[in-house]
Coordinates of C-alpha atoms in Angstrom, one line a residue:
Chain A
M13 CA 4.5 -18.5 -35.8
S14 CA 1.6 -16.5 -37.1
N15 CA 0.3 -13.6 -35.0
R16 CA -3.0 -15.4 -34.3
A17 CA -1.2 -18.5 -33.2
L18 CA 1.0 -16.4 -30.9
L19 CA -2.0 -14.7 -29.3
A20 CA -3.7 -18.1 -28.8
A21 CA -0.6 -19.6 -27.2
L22 CA -0.3 -16.6 -24.9
A23 CA -4.0 -16.7 -24.0
L24 CA -3.6 -20.4 -23.2
L25 CA -0.6 -19.7 -21.0
C26 CA -2.6 -17.1 -19.1
A27 CA -5.4 -19.5 -18.6
V28 CA -3.1 -22.2 -17.2
L29 CA -1.3 -19.8 -15.0
F30 CA -4.7 -18.3 -13.8
A31 CA -5.8 -21.8 -12.8
A32 CA -2.5 -22.5 -11.1
S33 CA -2.7 -19.2 -9.2
V34 CA -6.2 -20.0 -7.9
L35 CA -4.9 -23.3 -6.7
T36 CA -1.8 -21.9 -5.0
G37 CA -1.9 -20.6 -1.4
P38 CA -0.8 -21.1 2.2
A39 CA -3.9 -23.1 3.0
D40 CA -2.9 -26.5 1.8
A41 CA -6.1 -27.9 0.4
G42 CA -6.0 -30.5 -2.4
I43 CA -6.7 -29.5 -6.0
R44 CA -10.0 -31.5 -6.1
D45 CA -11.2 -30.1 -2.8
S46 CA -10.3 -26.6 -3.8
L47 CA -12.1 -26.8 -7.1
V48 CA -15.2 -28.3 -5.5
A49 CA -15.2 -25.5 -2.9
L50 CA -14.8 -22.9 -5.7
F51 CA -17.7 -24.0 -7.7
H52 CA -20.0 -25.4 -5.0
D53 CA -20.6 -23.4 -1.8
D54 CA -20.7 -25.9 1.0
G55 CA -20.7 -23.1 3.7
G56 CA -17.2 -24.1 4.7
P57 CA -14.2 -21.9 5.1
L58 CA -12.5 -23.2 1.9
T59 CA -15.2 -21.8 -0.3
L60 CA -14.7 -18.4 1.3
V61 CA -10.9 -18.7 0.7
M62 CA -11.3 -19.7 -2.9
R63 CA -14.0 -17.1 -3.8
E64 CA -13.0 -14.1 -1.7
I65 CA -9.2 -14.4 -1.6
R66 CA -7.7 -16.6 -4.3
L67 CA -10.1 -15.6 -7.1
P68 CA -9.8 -11.8 -6.7
R69 CA -6.0 -12.2 -6.3
A70 CA -5.7 -14.1 -9.6
V71 CA -8.1 -11.7 -11.4
L72 CA -6.1 -8.7 -10.1
G73 CA -2.9 -10.3 -11.2
L74 CA -4.3 -10.8 -14.7
M75 CA -5.5 -7.2 -14.9
A76 CA -2.3 -5.7 -13.4
G77 CA -0.1 -7.7 -15.7
A78 CA -2.1 -6.8 -18.8
S79 CA -2.0 -3.1 -17.9
L80 CA 1.7 -3.1 -17.3
G81 CA 2.5 -5.1 -20.4
L82 CA 0.3 -2.9 -22.5
A83 CA 1.6 0.4 -21.1
G84 CA 5.2 -0.7 -21.6
A85 CA 4.7 -1.7 -25.2
A86 CA 2.8 1.5 -25.9
I87 CA 5.3 3.9 -24.4
Q88 CA 8.2 2.1 -26.0
G89 CA 6.4 2.3 -29.4
F90 CA 5.7 6.0 -28.9
L91 CA 9.3 6.9 -27.8
R92 CA 10.8 4.2 -30.1
N93 CA 13.0 3.3 -27.2
P94 CA 13.1 -0.3 -25.7
L95 CA 14.1 1.0 -22.3
A96 CA 11.0 3.1 -21.7
E97 CA 9.1 1.2 -19.0
P98 CA 6.5 2.6 -16.5
G99 CA 8.6 1.4 -13.5
L100 CA 11.9 2.6 -14.8
I101 CA 10.8 6.0 -15.9
G102 CA 9.1 6.8 -12.6
V103 CA 5.5 6.5 -13.6
S104 CA 4.8 3.7 -11.1
A105 CA 6.5 5.5 -8.3
S106 CA 4.5 8.7 -9.0
A107 CA 1.3 6.7 -9.2
A108 CA 2.2 5.2 -5.8
L109 CA 2.6 8.7 -4.4
G110 CA -0.8 9.7 -5.7
A111 CA -2.4 6.6 -4.1
V112 CA -0.6 7.1 -0.8
L113 CA -1.7 10.7 -0.6
A114 CA -5.2 9.7 -1.3
I115 CA -5.2 7.0 1.4
H116 CA -3.6 9.0 4.1
T117 CA -5.5 12.2 3.6
G118 CA -8.7 10.2 3.7
L119 CA -9.6 11.1 0.1
A120 CA -9.6 7.5 -0.9
A121 CA -12.5 6.8 1.5
T122 CA -14.7 9.5 0.1
A123 CA -15.6 7.9 -3.3
V124 CA -15.3 4.5 -4.9
L125 CA -13.0 5.6 -7.7
A126 CA -11.0 8.1 -5.7
L127 CA -8.1 5.7 -5.1
P128 CA -7.4 4.6 -8.7
L129 CA -8.0 8.2 -10.0
S130 CA -5.4 9.5 -7.5
G131 CA -3.0 6.9 -8.8
L132 CA -3.8 8.1 -12.3
A133 CA -3.2 11.7 -11.3
G134 CA 0.2 10.8 -9.9
A135 CA 1.1 8.8 -12.9
L136 CA 0.0 11.6 -15.2
V137 CA 2.4 14.1 -13.7
A138 CA 5.3 11.6 -14.3
V139 CA 4.3 10.6 -17.9
A140 CA 3.9 14.2 -18.9
L141 CA 7.2 15.2 -17.3
I142 CA 9.1 12.3 -18.9
L143 CA 7.7 12.9 -22.3
G144 CA 8.5 16.6 -21.9
I145 CA 12.1 15.8 -21.1
A146 CA 12.6 12.8 -23.4
G147 CA 10.8 14.5 -26.3
G148 CA 9.4 12.0 -28.8
A149 CA 7.0 12.6 -31.6
G150 CA 6.5 16.1 -32.8
Q151 CA 8.5 17.8 -30.0
G152 CA 12.2 17.3 -30.9
G153 CA 13.6 16.8 -27.4
L154 CA 16.5 14.4 -26.8
E155 CA 17.6 12.6 -29.9
H156 CA 16.6 9.0 -30.4
G157 CA 19.4 6.6 -29.9
R158 CA 22.1 6.5 -27.3
G159 CA 21.7 10.0 -25.7
G160 CA 17.9 9.7 -25.8
S161 CA 17.9 6.3 -24.0
F162 CA 20.1 7.4 -21.2
G163 CA 18.5 10.8 -20.8
L164 CA 15.2 9.0 -20.5
I165 CA 16.5 6.6 -17.9
L166 CA 18.2 9.3 -15.9
A167 CA 15.1 11.4 -15.9
G168 CA 13.2 8.4 -14.8
V169 CA 15.6 7.7 -11.9
A170 CA 15.2 11.2 -10.7
V171 CA 11.4 11.1 -10.9
S172 CA 11.4 7.7 -9.2
A173 CA 13.7 8.8 -6.4
F174 CA 11.7 12.0 -5.8
A175 CA 8.3 10.3 -5.7
G176 CA 9.7 7.5 -3.6
A177 CA 11.1 9.9 -1.1
L178 CA 7.8 11.8 -0.8
T179 CA 5.9 8.6 -0.4
S180 CA 8.2 7.7 2.5
L181 CA 7.7 11.1 4.0
V182 CA 3.9 10.9 3.8
L183 CA 3.9 7.4 5.4
N184 CA 6.4 8.4 8.1
L185 CA 4.2 11.4 9.0
S186 CA 1.1 9.4 9.4
P187 CA -0.1 9.0 13.0
N188 CA -0.9 5.4 12.2
P189 CA 2.0 3.4 13.5
F190 CA 1.8 0.8 10.8
A191 CA 1.9 3.2 7.9
A192 CA 5.7 3.3 7.7
S193 CA 5.8 -0.5 7.1
E194 CA 3.8 0.1 3.9
I195 CA 6.8 1.6 2.2
V196 CA 7.9 -1.8 1.0
F197 CA 4.5 -2.5 -0.5
W198 CA 4.5 0.7 -2.5
L199 CA 8.0 0.2 -3.8
M200 CA 7.8 -3.5 -4.6
G201 CA 4.1 -4.4 -5.1
S202 CA 2.0 -7.3 -3.9
L203 CA -1.3 -9.0 -4.6
A204 CA -1.6 -10.5 -1.1
D205 CA -5.0 -10.5 0.6
R206 CA -6.6 -8.2 -1.9
S207 CA -10.4 -8.5 -2.3
W208 CA -13.0 -8.0 -5.0
A209 CA -13.3 -4.4 -3.7
E210 CA -9.9 -3.6 -5.2
V211 CA -10.8 -5.4 -8.5
W212 CA -14.0 -3.4 -9.0
T213 CA -12.5 -0.1 -8.1
A214 CA -9.4 -0.5 -10.3
L215 CA -11.2 -2.1 -13.3
P216 CA -13.0 1.0 -14.8
V217 CA -9.9 3.2 -14.8
M218 CA -7.7 0.4 -16.1
A219 CA -10.2 -0.4 -18.8
A220 CA -10.3 3.2 -19.9
G221 CA -6.5 3.1 -20.2
W222 CA -6.6 -0.1 -22.2
A223 CA -9.1 1.4 -24.6
L224 CA -7.0 4.5 -25.2
L225 CA -3.8 2.5 -25.8
V226 CA -5.5 0.0 -28.2
F227 CA -7.0 3.0 -30.0
A228 CA -3.5 4.4 -30.5
A229 CA -2.0 1.2 -31.9
R230 CA -2.5 2.0 -35.6
D231 CA -0.9 5.4 -35.2
L232 CA 2.1 3.8 -33.5
D233 CA 2.5 1.5 -36.5
A234 CA 2.8 4.6 -38.7
L235 CA 5.2 6.2 -36.2
T236 CA 7.7 3.4 -36.8
L237 CA 8.5 5.0 -40.2
G238 CA 9.5 8.3 -38.4
E239 CA 7.6 11.4 -37.4
E240 CA 7.5 13.1 -40.7
A241 CA 6.3 9.9 -42.5
A242 CA 3.7 9.4 -39.9
S243 CA 2.4 13.0 -40.2
S244 CA 2.2 12.6 -44.0
L245 CA 0.2 9.4 -43.4
G246 CA -2.4 11.6 -41.5
V247 CA -1.3 10.8 -38.0
N248 CA -2.1 13.7 -35.6
L249 CA 1.0 13.6 -33.5
S250 CA -0.1 15.8 -30.6
R251 CA -3.4 13.9 -30.3
L252 CA -1.4 10.6 -30.3
R253 CA 0.8 12.0 -27.6
L254 CA -2.2 12.9 -25.4
T255 CA -3.8 9.5 -26.0
I256 CA -0.6 7.7 -24.9
V257 CA -0.1 9.9 -21.9
L258 CA -3.6 9.4 -20.7
G259 CA -3.7 5.7 -21.5
V260 CA -0.4 4.9 -19.8
A261 CA -1.4 7.0 -16.7
A262 CA -4.8 5.3 -16.4
A263 CA -3.5 1.8 -16.8
V264 CA -0.4 2.1 -14.6
G265 CA -2.0 4.5 -12.1
A266 CA -5.0 2.2 -11.4
T267 CA -2.7 -0.9 -11.2
T268 CA -0.3 0.8 -8.8
A269 CA -3.1 2.2 -6.6
V270 CA -4.3 -1.3 -5.7
A271 CA -1.2 -3.5 -6.2
G272 CA 1.8 -1.2 -5.5
A273 CA 4.6 -0.5 -8.0
I274 CA 5.4 -3.7 -9.9
G275 CA 8.5 -3.0 -12.0
F276 CA 10.0 -4.5 -15.1
V277 CA 6.9 -6.1 -16.5
G278 CA 6.6 -3.5 -19.3
L279 CA 10.3 -3.9 -20.1
V280 CA 10.7 -7.7 -20.1
V281 CA 7.5 -8.7 -21.9
P282 CA 7.7 -6.4 -25.0
H283 CA 11.4 -7.3 -25.3
L284 CA 10.7 -11.0 -25.4
L285 CA 7.8 -10.7 -27.8
R286 CA 9.0 -8.0 -30.2
S287 CA 10.7 -10.2 -32.7
A288 CA 7.8 -12.7 -32.7
V289 CA 5.4 -9.9 -33.9
G290 CA 7.8 -8.4 -36.4
G291 CA 8.3 -5.3 -34.4
L292 CA 4.8 -3.9 -35.3
P293 CA 3.2 -2.0 -32.4
S294 CA -0.3 -2.9 -33.3
R295 CA 0.6 -6.6 -32.9
L296 CA 2.9 -6.0 -30.0
L297 CA 0.2 -4.4 -27.8
P298 CA -2.2 -7.3 -27.5
A299 CA 0.7 -9.8 -27.3
S300 CA 2.3 -7.7 -24.5
A301 CA -0.9 -7.4 -22.6
L302 CA -1.3 -11.2 -22.5
G303 CA 2.4 -11.7 -21.9
G304 CA 2.4 -9.2 -19.0
A305 CA -0.6 -11.0 -17.5
A306 CA 1.2 -14.3 -17.7
L307 CA 4.4 -12.9 -16.2
V308 CA 2.6 -11.3 -13.2
L309 CA 0.6 -14.4 -12.6
A310 CA 3.7 -16.6 -12.7
A311 CA 5.6 -14.2 -10.4
D312 CA 2.6 -14.2 -8.0
I313 CA 2.6 -18.0 -7.9
A314 CA 6.4 -18.0 -7.3
V315 CA 6.2 -15.7 -4.3
R316 CA 3.7 -18.0 -2.7
L317 CA 5.7 -21.1 -3.5
I318 CA 8.9 -19.7 -2.1
L319 CA 7.5 -18.2 1.1
P320 CA 3.9 -19.4 1.5
E321 CA 3.3 -17.9 4.8
R322 CA 5.0 -14.5 4.3
D323 CA 4.1 -11.8 1.9
L324 CA 7.2 -11.8 -0.3
K325 CA 6.8 -8.8 -2.6
L326 CA 6.3 -9.2 -6.3
G327 CA 9.1 -6.7 -7.0
V328 CA 11.6 -9.3 -5.8
M329 CA 10.7 -11.8 -8.5
M330 CA 10.4 -9.1 -11.1
A331 CA 13.9 -7.8 -10.4
L332 CA 15.3 -11.3 -10.7
V333 CA 13.9 -11.6 -14.2
G334 CA 14.0 -7.9 -15.1
T335 CA 17.5 -6.8 -14.2
P336 CA 19.3 -9.2 -16.6
V337 CA 17.1 -8.2 -19.4
F338 CA 17.6 -4.5 -18.6
L339 CA 21.4 -4.9 -18.6
H340 CA 21.3 -6.9 -21.8
L341 CA 19.4 -4.1 -23.5
I342 CA 21.8 -1.4 -22.2
H343 CA 24.7 -3.5 -23.5
R344 CA 23.0 -3.7 -27.0
I345 CA 22.3 0.0 -27.1
R346 CA 25.8 0.9 -26.1
R347 CA 27.1 -1.3 -29.0
G348 CA 24.8 0.7 -31.2
A349 CA 22.8 -2.2 -32.3
Chain B
M10 CA 5.3 -18.6 36.5
L11 CA 6.7 -17.6 39.9
I12 CA 10.1 -18.9 38.9
R13 CA 10.0 -16.9 35.7
W14 CA 9.0 -13.8 37.7
A15 CA 11.8 -14.3 40.2
F16 CA 14.2 -14.7 37.3
A17 CA 12.8 -11.6 35.5
A18 CA 13.0 -9.5 38.6
A19 CA 16.5 -10.6 39.3
V20 CA 17.6 -9.7 35.8
A21 CA 15.8 -6.4 35.9
L22 CA 17.3 -5.4 39.2
A23 CA 20.8 -7.0 38.9
P24 CA 22.6 -4.0 37.3
L25 CA 21.0 -1.4 39.5
G26 CA 23.0 -1.7 42.6
A27 CA 22.6 1.7 44.2
A28 CA 19.1 2.2 42.9
A29 CA 17.7 -1.0 44.2
G30 CA 19.4 -0.5 47.5
A31 CA 18.1 3.0 47.9
A32 CA 14.6 1.9 47.0
A33 CA 14.5 -1.1 49.4
G34 CA 16.3 0.7 52.2
A35 CA 15.3 3.7 54.3
E36 CA 15.9 6.2 51.5
V37 CA 12.7 6.7 49.6
P38 CA 13.1 8.4 46.2
R39 CA 11.6 11.9 46.2
R40 CA 12.1 12.9 42.5
V41 CA 10.9 10.1 40.3
V42 CA 10.7 10.3 36.5
S43 CA 9.1 7.6 34.5
I44 CA 9.9 7.3 30.7
N45 CA 7.8 4.3 29.7
L46 CA 4.1 4.2 29.1
C47 CA 3.6 1.2 31.3
T48 CA 5.8 2.3 34.2
D49 CA 4.1 5.7 33.9
Q50 CA 0.7 4.3 34.6
L51 CA 1.7 2.0 37.3
A52 CA 3.7 4.7 39.0
M53 CA 0.8 7.2 38.8
A54 CA -1.3 4.5 40.6
L55 CA 1.2 3.8 43.3
A56 CA 3.3 6.9 43.9
A57 CA 2.9 9.2 47.0
P58 CA 1.6 12.7 46.2
G59 CA 4.5 14.8 45.0
Q60 CA 6.8 11.9 44.5
L61 CA 6.4 11.6 40.7
L62 CA 7.9 14.5 38.7
S63 CA 7.2 13.6 35.1
V64 CA 5.7 10.8 32.9
S65 CA 6.3 10.1 29.2
A66 CA 4.4 11.9 26.5
L67 CA 2.7 8.6 25.5
A68 CA 0.9 8.6 28.9
H69 CA -0.7 11.9 27.9
D70 CA -2.1 10.5 24.7
P71 CA -5.6 9.1 25.2
R72 CA -5.0 6.8 22.2
T73 CA -2.3 4.9 24.1
S74 CA -2.9 5.7 27.7
L75 CA -5.8 4.6 30.0
M76 CA -4.7 7.4 32.5
A77 CA -4.3 10.3 30.1
E78 CA -6.4 12.5 32.5
Q79 CA -4.2 11.8 35.5
A80 CA -1.1 12.3 33.4
G81 CA -2.2 15.9 32.8
D82 CA -1.0 16.6 36.3
F83 CA 2.6 15.8 35.3
P84 CA 4.9 17.4 32.7
A85 CA 5.6 15.1 29.8
N86 CA 9.0 13.8 28.9
H87 CA 10.2 12.2 25.6
G88 CA 12.6 9.7 27.1
R89 CA 15.8 11.6 26.1
A90 CA 18.6 11.3 28.5
E91 CA 19.4 15.1 28.4
E92 CA 15.9 16.3 29.4
I93 CA 15.6 13.6 32.1
Y94 CA 19.0 14.5 33.6
L95 CA 18.0 18.2 33.8
M96 CA 15.0 17.2 36.0
R97 CA 17.6 16.0 38.6
P98 CA 15.7 12.8 39.3
D99 CA 16.8 10.4 42.1
L100 CA 15.0 7.5 40.4
V101 CA 14.1 6.8 36.7
L102 CA 11.6 4.2 35.9
A103 CA 12.0 2.5 32.5
S104 CA 11.3 -0.6 30.5
T105 CA 13.9 -3.3 29.7
F106 CA 13.0 -2.3 26.1
T107 CA 13.9 1.3 26.6
T108 CA 16.6 2.4 24.2
P109 CA 19.9 1.0 25.7
A110 CA 21.8 4.2 24.8
T111 CA 19.5 6.3 26.9
L112 CA 19.7 3.9 29.9
S113 CA 23.5 3.6 29.8
M114 CA 23.8 7.4 29.4
L115 CA 21.7 7.9 32.6
R116 CA 23.7 5.3 34.5
R117 CA 26.9 7.0 33.5
L118 CA 25.5 10.2 34.9
N119 CA 24.8 8.4 38.2
V120 CA 21.1 8.6 37.8
P121 CA 19.5 5.5 39.5
V122 CA 17.4 3.5 37.0
V123 CA 15.0 0.7 37.6
T124 CA 13.8 -1.3 34.6
F125 CA 10.6 -3.3 34.3
E126 CA 10.0 -6.3 32.1
P127 CA 7.1 -5.9 29.6
E128 CA 4.2 -8.0 30.8
V129 CA 3.6 -11.3 29.0
S130 CA 1.1 -12.7 31.5
L131 CA -1.5 -11.7 34.1
D132 CA 0.5 -13.2 36.9
G133 CA 3.4 -11.1 35.9
I134 CA 1.4 -8.0 36.7
T135 CA 1.4 -8.9 40.4
A136 CA 5.2 -9.0 40.2
S137 CA 5.4 -5.6 38.5
I138 CA 3.1 -4.1 41.1
L139 CA 5.4 -5.4 43.9
Q140 CA 8.5 -4.3 42.1
M141 CA 7.0 -0.8 41.6
G142 CA 6.1 -0.7 45.3
D143 CA 9.7 -1.5 46.3
A144 CA 11.2 1.0 43.9
L145 CA 8.9 3.8 45.1
G146 CA 9.1 2.9 48.8
R147 CA 5.4 2.1 48.8
A148 CA 5.5 -1.6 49.5
D149 CA 2.4 -1.6 51.7
Q150 CA 0.2 0.1 49.1
A151 CA 1.6 -2.2 46.4
A152 CA 1.0 -5.3 48.5
A153 CA -2.7 -4.2 48.9
M154 CA -3.0 -3.6 45.2
A155 CA -1.4 -6.9 44.3
R156 CA -3.7 -8.7 46.8
D157 CA -6.8 -7.2 45.3
F158 CA -5.6 -8.0 41.8
R159 CA -4.9 -11.6 42.6
R160 CA -8.4 -11.9 44.2
D161 CA -10.1 -10.4 41.2
L162 CA -8.1 -12.6 38.8
A163 CA -8.9 -15.8 40.7
A164 CA -12.6 -14.8 40.7
L165 CA -12.5 -14.2 36.9
R166 CA -10.8 -17.5 36.2
R167 CA -13.4 -19.4 38.3
A168 CA -16.1 -17.8 36.2
A169 CA -14.7 -19.1 32.9
G170 CA -16.7 -22.2 31.9
D171 CA -15.5 -25.4 30.3
D172 CA -16.7 -24.5 26.8
A173 CA -13.9 -22.4 25.4
P174 CA -14.7 -20.8 22.0
V175 CA -11.6 -20.2 19.9
A176 CA -10.4 -16.6 19.6
A177 CA -7.7 -15.1 17.4
T178 CA -6.3 -11.6 17.6
W179 CA -5.9 -9.9 14.3
A180 CA -4.2 -6.6 13.6
A181 CA -2.6 -4.5 10.9
N182 CA -0.6 -6.5 8.3
G183 CA -2.3 -9.7 9.5
Y184 CA -0.4 -9.8 12.8
M185 CA -1.6 -12.3 15.3
T186 CA -0.2 -12.2 18.9
G187 CA 1.2 -15.4 20.3
T188 CA 0.4 -17.4 23.4
R189 CA 3.1 -15.8 25.5
T190 CA 1.6 -12.3 25.5
L191 CA -0.5 -10.4 27.8
S192 CA -3.4 -10.1 25.4
S193 CA -3.5 -13.9 25.0
D194 CA -3.5 -14.3 28.8
V195 CA -6.4 -11.9 29.1
L196 CA -8.4 -13.9 26.5
R197 CA -7.6 -17.1 28.3
A198 CA -8.7 -15.6 31.6
A199 CA -12.0 -14.5 29.9
G200 CA -12.5 -18.2 29.0
F201 CA -11.4 -18.3 25.4
S202 CA -9.0 -20.8 23.9
L203 CA -6.5 -19.4 21.5
L204 CA -6.0 -20.0 17.8
A205 CA -2.3 -19.0 18.3
E206 CA -2.0 -22.1 20.5
R207 CA -3.1 -24.4 17.7
L208 CA -0.8 -22.6 15.3
G209 CA 2.1 -22.9 17.7
L210 CA 2.7 -19.1 17.8
E211 CA 4.5 -18.1 21.0
V212 CA 5.4 -14.5 20.4
G213 CA 3.3 -13.6 17.4
A214 CA 3.6 -13.4 13.6
M215 CA 2.0 -12.2 10.4
I216 CA -0.5 -14.8 9.3
P217 CA -2.0 -15.0 5.8
L218 CA -5.7 -14.2 5.9
E219 CA -6.3 -17.6 4.2
L220 CA -4.9 -19.5 7.2
L221 CA -7.0 -17.4 9.6
L222 CA -10.2 -18.2 7.6
M223 CA -9.3 -21.9 7.2
A224 CA -8.8 -22.2 11.0
D225 CA -12.4 -20.9 11.3
P226 CA -12.2 -19.3 14.8
D227 CA -15.3 -18.4 16.7
A228 CA -14.1 -14.9 17.4
V229 CA -11.7 -12.5 15.9
V230 CA -10.3 -9.8 18.2
V231 CA -9.4 -6.6 16.3
G232 CA -8.5 -3.0 17.2
P233 CA -11.1 -0.3 16.8
S234 CA -11.7 1.3 13.4
G235 CA -11.4 5.0 13.0
S236 CA -7.7 5.6 13.6
A237 CA -5.7 7.2 10.9
P238 CA -6.2 5.3 7.6
A239 CA -3.4 3.0 6.4
R240 CA -3.3 0.3 3.8
A241 CA -1.8 -2.0 6.5
D242 CA -5.3 -2.1 8.1
D243 CA -7.0 -3.3 4.9
V244 CA -6.6 -6.9 5.8
V245 CA -8.5 -6.2 9.1
H246 CA -11.4 -5.0 7.1
H247 CA -11.3 -7.7 4.4
P248 CA -14.8 -8.6 3.2
A249 CA -14.0 -12.3 3.6
L250 CA -13.5 -11.8 7.3
A251 CA -16.9 -10.2 7.6
R252 CA -18.5 -13.2 5.8
S253 CA -16.7 -15.8 7.8
G254 CA -19.2 -15.9 10.6
A255 CA -16.6 -15.3 13.3
E256 CA -17.7 -12.8 16.0
R257 CA -15.8 -9.6 15.6
I258 CA -14.7 -8.2 19.0
E259 CA -13.1 -4.7 19.1
V260 CA -10.6 -4.0 21.8
D261 CA -8.8 -0.7 22.1
D262 CA -5.0 -1.3 22.1
R263 CA -4.5 0.9 25.2
E264 CA -6.7 -1.5 27.2
W265 CA -4.1 -4.2 27.2
I266 CA -0.9 -2.7 26.0
C267 CA 0.3 -2.5 29.6
G268 CA 0.0 -4.8 32.5
L269 CA -2.2 -2.7 34.8
P270 CA -4.9 -3.9 37.2
A271 CA -7.4 -2.3 34.8
V272 CA -6.9 -5.2 32.3
L273 CA -9.2 -7.2 34.5
D274 CA -12.1 -4.9 33.5
L275 CA -11.4 -5.7 29.9
A276 CA -11.1 -9.4 30.7
R277 CA -14.5 -9.3 32.4
E278 CA -16.0 -7.6 29.4
L279 CA -14.5 -10.3 27.1
G280 CA -15.8 -12.9 29.5
S281 CA -19.4 -11.8 29.0
T282 CA -18.9 -11.9 25.2
R283 CA -17.5 -15.4 25.6
A284 CA -20.5 -16.5 27.7
R285 CA -22.8 -15.2 25.0
L286 CA -20.8 -17.0 22.3
S287 CA -20.8 -20.2 24.3
G288 CA -24.6 -20.0 24.6
Q289 CA -24.9 -19.3 20.9
T290 CA -22.8 -22.1 19.5
G291 CA -24.2 -24.6 21.9
E292 CA -21.3 -26.9 21.0
P293 CA -19.7 -29.0 23.7
S294 CA -16.1 -28.2 24.4
R295 CA -13.9 -28.3 21.3

């Protein structure tokens, strides 16, 4: 399949899933009624549900999935390691900590962008830390290959556990009696009952992240030849590093701040699409963004079909899909493939 | 209702033996410690001067207690068996929901304990008042309080018209209280009908915002804003709710967390909101 056909197919898949997401929900209205209510305001409650609950939920799913898919593909391209994924290396957990601190100190209420920017700040600490440990372009660090992969994952486990523990601590210290029940949301992620307010606050920060990562795509292509070859081709490795760090932190940070930590998207999607794009990062990035959006939309439909009246967390679906892929990848790396 | 009360009282009093006997008989307890927010407040209203030694820390907190000021006269306890035992009480007042480990520890130490059922209806409050009167040896005062309460409640129920607007309670994480709760009974006494009734909710459950909006209630009863921020409260402030046209009624949790005679003040307040809504909608009964 040509690259253009692949992107078109993925875009079509996203469109279908987007429509299905808008039509899925606990309020059992017919497809026809729902669509009529969506496009024509009859003053009834169904219009309100379609426009103020279903539509922002689907849009947020699209944005979150695209951010996570893109971030996963970019960081894997940079580290040349298929296990590098924002959730696994602790970026999502740290972003959640940043967002939780902002909400519970009251900072989030002071400015429109305070919440996604706090998510970004949390994510930034983790990305910088992980890249510092795992090395990567221009820094030496852990060797690429077996040791590198497992060093990266272990560092990620440590960062995740630390950030998760601090998140629990902050939520348990809150005088609000419901704060502690939020821990699940921050660990597993959910798009339930979000509004346009979350869409508009997250979008600017996410979009900045997308722009940075797309801007880095060409340099990532060169990096597939190795660091020295990339340098000789005129790639500024330290600038590339900074671009990736900021781009991943913005995309994942803003996503996590409004939807919680949704894991495995950035692992599964690039893995499935890598061979279809010939392993070239500049092609993998847009394909992963579309694939990530499709995966999150599909998972968000599934949680509403399985338990329509409860808020089943997205992380449950993601783990069902993600864990087998993760184990398969580990198996392949151990065999030295 | 009466049968349920009798059953509840029997269950609550059954394992007490000595305590119930002491309270009902000639021996009036002199050193009473209450370790539950609701028994705290009822005991403060009924106890003789000097009879009550200590109330729980929650009773001192104005966010949860209606009687925080009076509670200032009593040292606070935190419901731990050790600290309670050291106060040498001859009666401990607790809820049937108090940690079982604490209660069994106190009983092993031969401290008499009386437990009270949490209130699920307004009629149950009369029962609790009388039970408290028995436990404290203040039966006459309790009988008077119960009589006034029944009279005020009957007056309130007479005032509720035929037109009953639909109300729904709505709290953090989208929690809606069910029909068998004190808050629902207060709303019914104020003349509302309940969305929980239509949804078949008895105890309460998390309800997706979508279902709340589709049910299109006339009023949504929420807690006040301004407590510590938490993401769990987002759904209470969702913009779709503001646009739905449902009247937003704010009720402080402490107003109806416990079955005290003071809930009737709240019910009267809700009743006047209901009367205004009935006038506004102008619909016949739904």
